[in-house]
PDB file of C-alpha atoms and ligand atoms in Angstrom:
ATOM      1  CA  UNK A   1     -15.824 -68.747  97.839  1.00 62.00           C
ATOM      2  CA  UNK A   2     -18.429 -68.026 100.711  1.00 74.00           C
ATOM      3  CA  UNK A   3     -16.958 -70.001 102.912  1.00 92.00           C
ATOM      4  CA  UNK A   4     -13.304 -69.537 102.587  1.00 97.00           C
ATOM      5  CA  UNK A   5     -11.576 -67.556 105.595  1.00 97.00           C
ATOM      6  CA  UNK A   6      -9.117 -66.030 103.738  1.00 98.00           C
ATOM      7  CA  UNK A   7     -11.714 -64.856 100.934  1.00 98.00           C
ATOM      8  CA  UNK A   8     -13.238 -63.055 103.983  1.00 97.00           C
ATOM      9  CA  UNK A   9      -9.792 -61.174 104.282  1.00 97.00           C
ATOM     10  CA  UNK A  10      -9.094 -60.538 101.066  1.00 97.00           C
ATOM     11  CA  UNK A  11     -13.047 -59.645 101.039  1.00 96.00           C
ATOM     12  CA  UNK A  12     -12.261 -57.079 104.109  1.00 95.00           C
ATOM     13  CA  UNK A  13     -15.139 -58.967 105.632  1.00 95.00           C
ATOM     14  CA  UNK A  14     -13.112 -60.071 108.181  1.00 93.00           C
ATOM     15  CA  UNK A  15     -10.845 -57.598 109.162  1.00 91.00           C
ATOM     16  CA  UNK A  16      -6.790 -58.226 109.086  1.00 93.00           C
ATOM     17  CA  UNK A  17      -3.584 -56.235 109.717  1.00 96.00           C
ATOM     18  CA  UNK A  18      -2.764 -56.148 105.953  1.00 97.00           C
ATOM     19  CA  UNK A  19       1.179 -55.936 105.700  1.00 97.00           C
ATOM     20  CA  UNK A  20       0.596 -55.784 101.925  1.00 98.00           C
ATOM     21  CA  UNK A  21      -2.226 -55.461  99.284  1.00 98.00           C
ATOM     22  CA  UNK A  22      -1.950 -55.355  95.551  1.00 98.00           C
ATOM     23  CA  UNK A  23      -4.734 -56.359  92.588  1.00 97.00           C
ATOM     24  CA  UNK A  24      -3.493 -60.140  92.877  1.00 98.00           C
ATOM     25  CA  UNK A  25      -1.785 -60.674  96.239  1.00 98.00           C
ATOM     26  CA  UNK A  26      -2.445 -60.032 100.213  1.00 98.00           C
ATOM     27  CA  UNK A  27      -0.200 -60.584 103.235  1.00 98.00           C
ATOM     28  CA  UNK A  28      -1.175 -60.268 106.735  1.00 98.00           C
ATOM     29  CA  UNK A  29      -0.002 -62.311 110.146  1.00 98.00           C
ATOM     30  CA  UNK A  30      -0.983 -65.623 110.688  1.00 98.00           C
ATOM     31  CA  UNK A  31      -3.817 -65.753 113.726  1.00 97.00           C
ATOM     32  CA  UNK A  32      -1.462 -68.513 115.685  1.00 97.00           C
ATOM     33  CA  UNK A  33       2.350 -67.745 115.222  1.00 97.00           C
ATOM     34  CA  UNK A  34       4.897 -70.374 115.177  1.00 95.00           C
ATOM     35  CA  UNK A  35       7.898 -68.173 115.207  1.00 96.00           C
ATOM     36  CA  UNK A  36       8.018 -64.440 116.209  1.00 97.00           C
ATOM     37  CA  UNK A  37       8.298 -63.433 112.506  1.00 98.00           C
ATOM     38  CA  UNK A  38       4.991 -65.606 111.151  1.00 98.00           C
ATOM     39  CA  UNK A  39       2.737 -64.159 107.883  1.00 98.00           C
ATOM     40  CA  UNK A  40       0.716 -65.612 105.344  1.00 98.00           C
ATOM     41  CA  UNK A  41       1.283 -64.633 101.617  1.00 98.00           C
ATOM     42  CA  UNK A  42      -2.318 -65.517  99.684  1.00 98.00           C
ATOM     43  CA  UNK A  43      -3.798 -64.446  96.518  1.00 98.00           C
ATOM     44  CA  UNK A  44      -6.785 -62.368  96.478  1.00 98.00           C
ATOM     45  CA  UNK A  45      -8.433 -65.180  93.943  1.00 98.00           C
ATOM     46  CA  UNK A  46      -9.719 -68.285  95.675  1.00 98.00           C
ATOM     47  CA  UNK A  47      -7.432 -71.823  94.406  1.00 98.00           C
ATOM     48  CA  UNK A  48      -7.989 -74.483  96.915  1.00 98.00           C
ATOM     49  CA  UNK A  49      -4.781 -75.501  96.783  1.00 98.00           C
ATOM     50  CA  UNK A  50      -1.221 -74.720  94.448  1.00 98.00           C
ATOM     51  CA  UNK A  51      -2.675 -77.421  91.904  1.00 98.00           C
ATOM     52  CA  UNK A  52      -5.965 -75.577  91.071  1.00 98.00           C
ATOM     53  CA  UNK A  53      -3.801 -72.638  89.946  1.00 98.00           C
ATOM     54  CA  UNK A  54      -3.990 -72.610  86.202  1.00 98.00           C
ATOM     55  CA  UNK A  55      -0.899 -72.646  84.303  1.00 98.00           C
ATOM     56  CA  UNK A  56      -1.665 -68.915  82.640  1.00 98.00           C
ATOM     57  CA  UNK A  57      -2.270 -67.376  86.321  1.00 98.00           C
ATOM     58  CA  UNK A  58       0.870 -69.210  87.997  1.00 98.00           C
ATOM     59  CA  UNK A  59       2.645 -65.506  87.609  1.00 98.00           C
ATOM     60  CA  UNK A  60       0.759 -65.204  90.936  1.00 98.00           C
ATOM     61  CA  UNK A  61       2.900 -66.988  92.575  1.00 98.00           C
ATOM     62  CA  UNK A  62       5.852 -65.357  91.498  1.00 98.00           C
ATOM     63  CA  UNK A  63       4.325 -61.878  92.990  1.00 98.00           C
ATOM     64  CA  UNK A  64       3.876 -64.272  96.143  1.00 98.00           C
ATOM     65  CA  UNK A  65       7.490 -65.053  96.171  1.00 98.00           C
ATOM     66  CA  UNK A  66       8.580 -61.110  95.755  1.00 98.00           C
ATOM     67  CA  UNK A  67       6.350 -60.372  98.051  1.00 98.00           C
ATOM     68  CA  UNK A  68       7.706 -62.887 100.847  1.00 98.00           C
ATOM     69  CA  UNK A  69      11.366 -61.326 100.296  1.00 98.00           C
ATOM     70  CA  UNK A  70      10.159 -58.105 100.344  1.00 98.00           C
ATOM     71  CA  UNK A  71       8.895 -58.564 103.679  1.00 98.00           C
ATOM     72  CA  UNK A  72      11.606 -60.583 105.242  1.00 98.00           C
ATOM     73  CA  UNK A  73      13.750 -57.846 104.080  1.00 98.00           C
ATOM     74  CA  UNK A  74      11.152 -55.458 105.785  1.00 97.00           C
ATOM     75  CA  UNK A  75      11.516 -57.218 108.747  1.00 97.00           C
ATOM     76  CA  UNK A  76      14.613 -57.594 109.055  1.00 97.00           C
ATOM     77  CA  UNK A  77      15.285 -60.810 108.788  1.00 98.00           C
ATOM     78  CA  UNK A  78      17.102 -61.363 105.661  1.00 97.00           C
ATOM     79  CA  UNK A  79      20.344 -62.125 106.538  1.00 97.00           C
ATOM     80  CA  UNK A  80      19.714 -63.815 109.855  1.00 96.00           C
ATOM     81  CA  UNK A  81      17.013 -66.094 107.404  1.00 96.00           C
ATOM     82  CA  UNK A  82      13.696 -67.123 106.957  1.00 96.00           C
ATOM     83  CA  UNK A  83      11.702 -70.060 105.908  1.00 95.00           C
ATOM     84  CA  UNK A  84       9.308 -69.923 103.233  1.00 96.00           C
ATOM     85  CA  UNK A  85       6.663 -73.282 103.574  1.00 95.00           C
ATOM     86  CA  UNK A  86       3.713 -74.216 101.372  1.00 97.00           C
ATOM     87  CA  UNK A  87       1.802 -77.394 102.537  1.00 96.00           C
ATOM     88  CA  UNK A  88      -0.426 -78.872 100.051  1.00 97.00           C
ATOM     89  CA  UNK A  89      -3.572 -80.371 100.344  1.00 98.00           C
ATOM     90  CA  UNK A  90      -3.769 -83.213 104.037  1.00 96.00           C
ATOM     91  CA  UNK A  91      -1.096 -84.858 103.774  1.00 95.00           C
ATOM     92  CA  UNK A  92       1.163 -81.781 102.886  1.00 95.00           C
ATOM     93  CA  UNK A  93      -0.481 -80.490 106.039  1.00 94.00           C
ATOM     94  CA  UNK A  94      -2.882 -77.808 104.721  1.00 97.00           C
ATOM     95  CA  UNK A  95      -5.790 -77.029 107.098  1.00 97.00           C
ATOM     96  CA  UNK A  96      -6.821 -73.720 105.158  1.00 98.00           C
ATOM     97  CA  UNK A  97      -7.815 -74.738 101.431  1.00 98.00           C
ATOM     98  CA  UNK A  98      -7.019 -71.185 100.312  1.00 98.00           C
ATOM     99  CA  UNK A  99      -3.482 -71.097  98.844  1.00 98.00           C
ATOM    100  CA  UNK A 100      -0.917 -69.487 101.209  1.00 98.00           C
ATOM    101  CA  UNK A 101       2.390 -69.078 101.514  1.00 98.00           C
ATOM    102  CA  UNK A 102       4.086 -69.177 105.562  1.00 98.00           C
ATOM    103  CA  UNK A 103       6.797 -66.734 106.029  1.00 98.00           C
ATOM    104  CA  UNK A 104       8.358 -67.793 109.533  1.00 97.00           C
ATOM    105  CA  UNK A 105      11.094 -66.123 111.517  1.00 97.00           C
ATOM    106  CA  UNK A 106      12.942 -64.549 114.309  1.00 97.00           C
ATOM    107  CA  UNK A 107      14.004 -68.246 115.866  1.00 95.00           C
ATOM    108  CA  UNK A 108      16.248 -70.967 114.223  1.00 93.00           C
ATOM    109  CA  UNK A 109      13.358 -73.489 112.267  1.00 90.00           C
ATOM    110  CA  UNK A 110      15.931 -76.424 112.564  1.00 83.00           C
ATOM    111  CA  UNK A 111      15.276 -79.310 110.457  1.00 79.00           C
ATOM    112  CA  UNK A 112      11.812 -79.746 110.510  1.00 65.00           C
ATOM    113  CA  UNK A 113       9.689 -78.483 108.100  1.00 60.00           C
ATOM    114  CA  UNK A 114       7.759 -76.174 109.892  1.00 53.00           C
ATOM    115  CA  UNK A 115       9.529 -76.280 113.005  1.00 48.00           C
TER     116      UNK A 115
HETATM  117  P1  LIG B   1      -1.930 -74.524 106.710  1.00 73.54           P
HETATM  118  O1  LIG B   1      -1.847 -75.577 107.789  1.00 73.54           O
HETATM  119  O2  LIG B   1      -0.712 -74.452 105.861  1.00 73.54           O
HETATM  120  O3  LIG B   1      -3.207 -74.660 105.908  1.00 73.54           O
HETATM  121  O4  LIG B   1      -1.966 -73.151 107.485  1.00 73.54           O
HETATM  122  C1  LIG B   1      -3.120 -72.440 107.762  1.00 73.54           C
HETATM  123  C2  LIG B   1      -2.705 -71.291 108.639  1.00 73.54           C
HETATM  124  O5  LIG B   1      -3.754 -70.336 108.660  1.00 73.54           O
HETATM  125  C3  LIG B   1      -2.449 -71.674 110.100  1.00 73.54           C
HETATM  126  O6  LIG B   1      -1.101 -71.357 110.429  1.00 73.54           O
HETATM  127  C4  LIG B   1      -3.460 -70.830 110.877  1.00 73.54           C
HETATM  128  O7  LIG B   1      -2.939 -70.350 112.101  1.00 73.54           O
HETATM  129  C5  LIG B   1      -3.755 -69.717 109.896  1.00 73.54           C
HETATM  130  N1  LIG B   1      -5.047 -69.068 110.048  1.00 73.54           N
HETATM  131  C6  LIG B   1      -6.262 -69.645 110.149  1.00 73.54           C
HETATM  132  N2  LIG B   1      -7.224 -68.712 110.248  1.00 73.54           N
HETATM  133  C7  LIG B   1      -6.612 -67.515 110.179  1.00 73.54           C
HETATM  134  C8  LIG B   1      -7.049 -66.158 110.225  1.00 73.54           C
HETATM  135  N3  LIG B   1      -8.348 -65.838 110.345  1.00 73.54           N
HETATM  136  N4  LIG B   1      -6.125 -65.171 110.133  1.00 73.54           N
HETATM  137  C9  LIG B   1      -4.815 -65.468 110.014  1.00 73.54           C
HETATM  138  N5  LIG B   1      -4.336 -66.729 109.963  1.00 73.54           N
HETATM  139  C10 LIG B   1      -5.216 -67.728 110.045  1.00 73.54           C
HETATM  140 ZN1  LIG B   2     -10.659 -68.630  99.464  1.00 73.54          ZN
END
């Protein structure tokens, strides 16, 4: 989608510190950090939100999930912990209509959801 910031990443139009790139899935740091640890897990394809992913393509979101380990574990923040959030759509919070996955660390995220 033309106007979609993160199909400018994945597009390389914009350019990112890519922390991983396969066919499906891209992960780079998110542009305002809430923890010291803070990246974005997306698919390359453009779904607005976790809803518009069809049911045949949801293995995407598996390779999201391996992905997000793999990089906590890259970052060394595995055993200390992590916090994996997806908002959906306004009142889940989304601002970017581009799935993404939040990988935060590096501080306790208390309660809250995001902290
Ligand atoms: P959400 O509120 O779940 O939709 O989160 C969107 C996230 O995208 C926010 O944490 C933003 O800081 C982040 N973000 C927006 N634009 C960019 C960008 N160009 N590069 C990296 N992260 C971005
Ligand atoms: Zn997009």
């Amino acid at each position: 989608m033309n106007s979609c910031i993160f199909c400018k990443i994945a597009a390389k139009q914009i350019p990112s510190n890519l922390l991983y790139e396969s066919d499906r899935v891209l992960a780079f740091p998110d542009i305002g950090p809430q923890a010291p640890v803070h990246l974005l897990i997306i698919p390359k394809a453009h779904y607005a939100h976790l809803g518009e992913i069809p049911d045949e393509q949801l293995g995407v979101v598996e390779e999201m999930f391996t992905v997000a380990r793999k990089l906590a574990a890259d970052k060394g923040v595995q055993d200390r912990g992590y916090r994996l959030v997806m908002n959906v759509n306004p009142e889940g919070g989304q601002t970017v209509f581009h799935v993404h996955l939040h990988l935060l660390a590096g501080r306790p995220m208390g309660p809250s959801l995001i902290g």
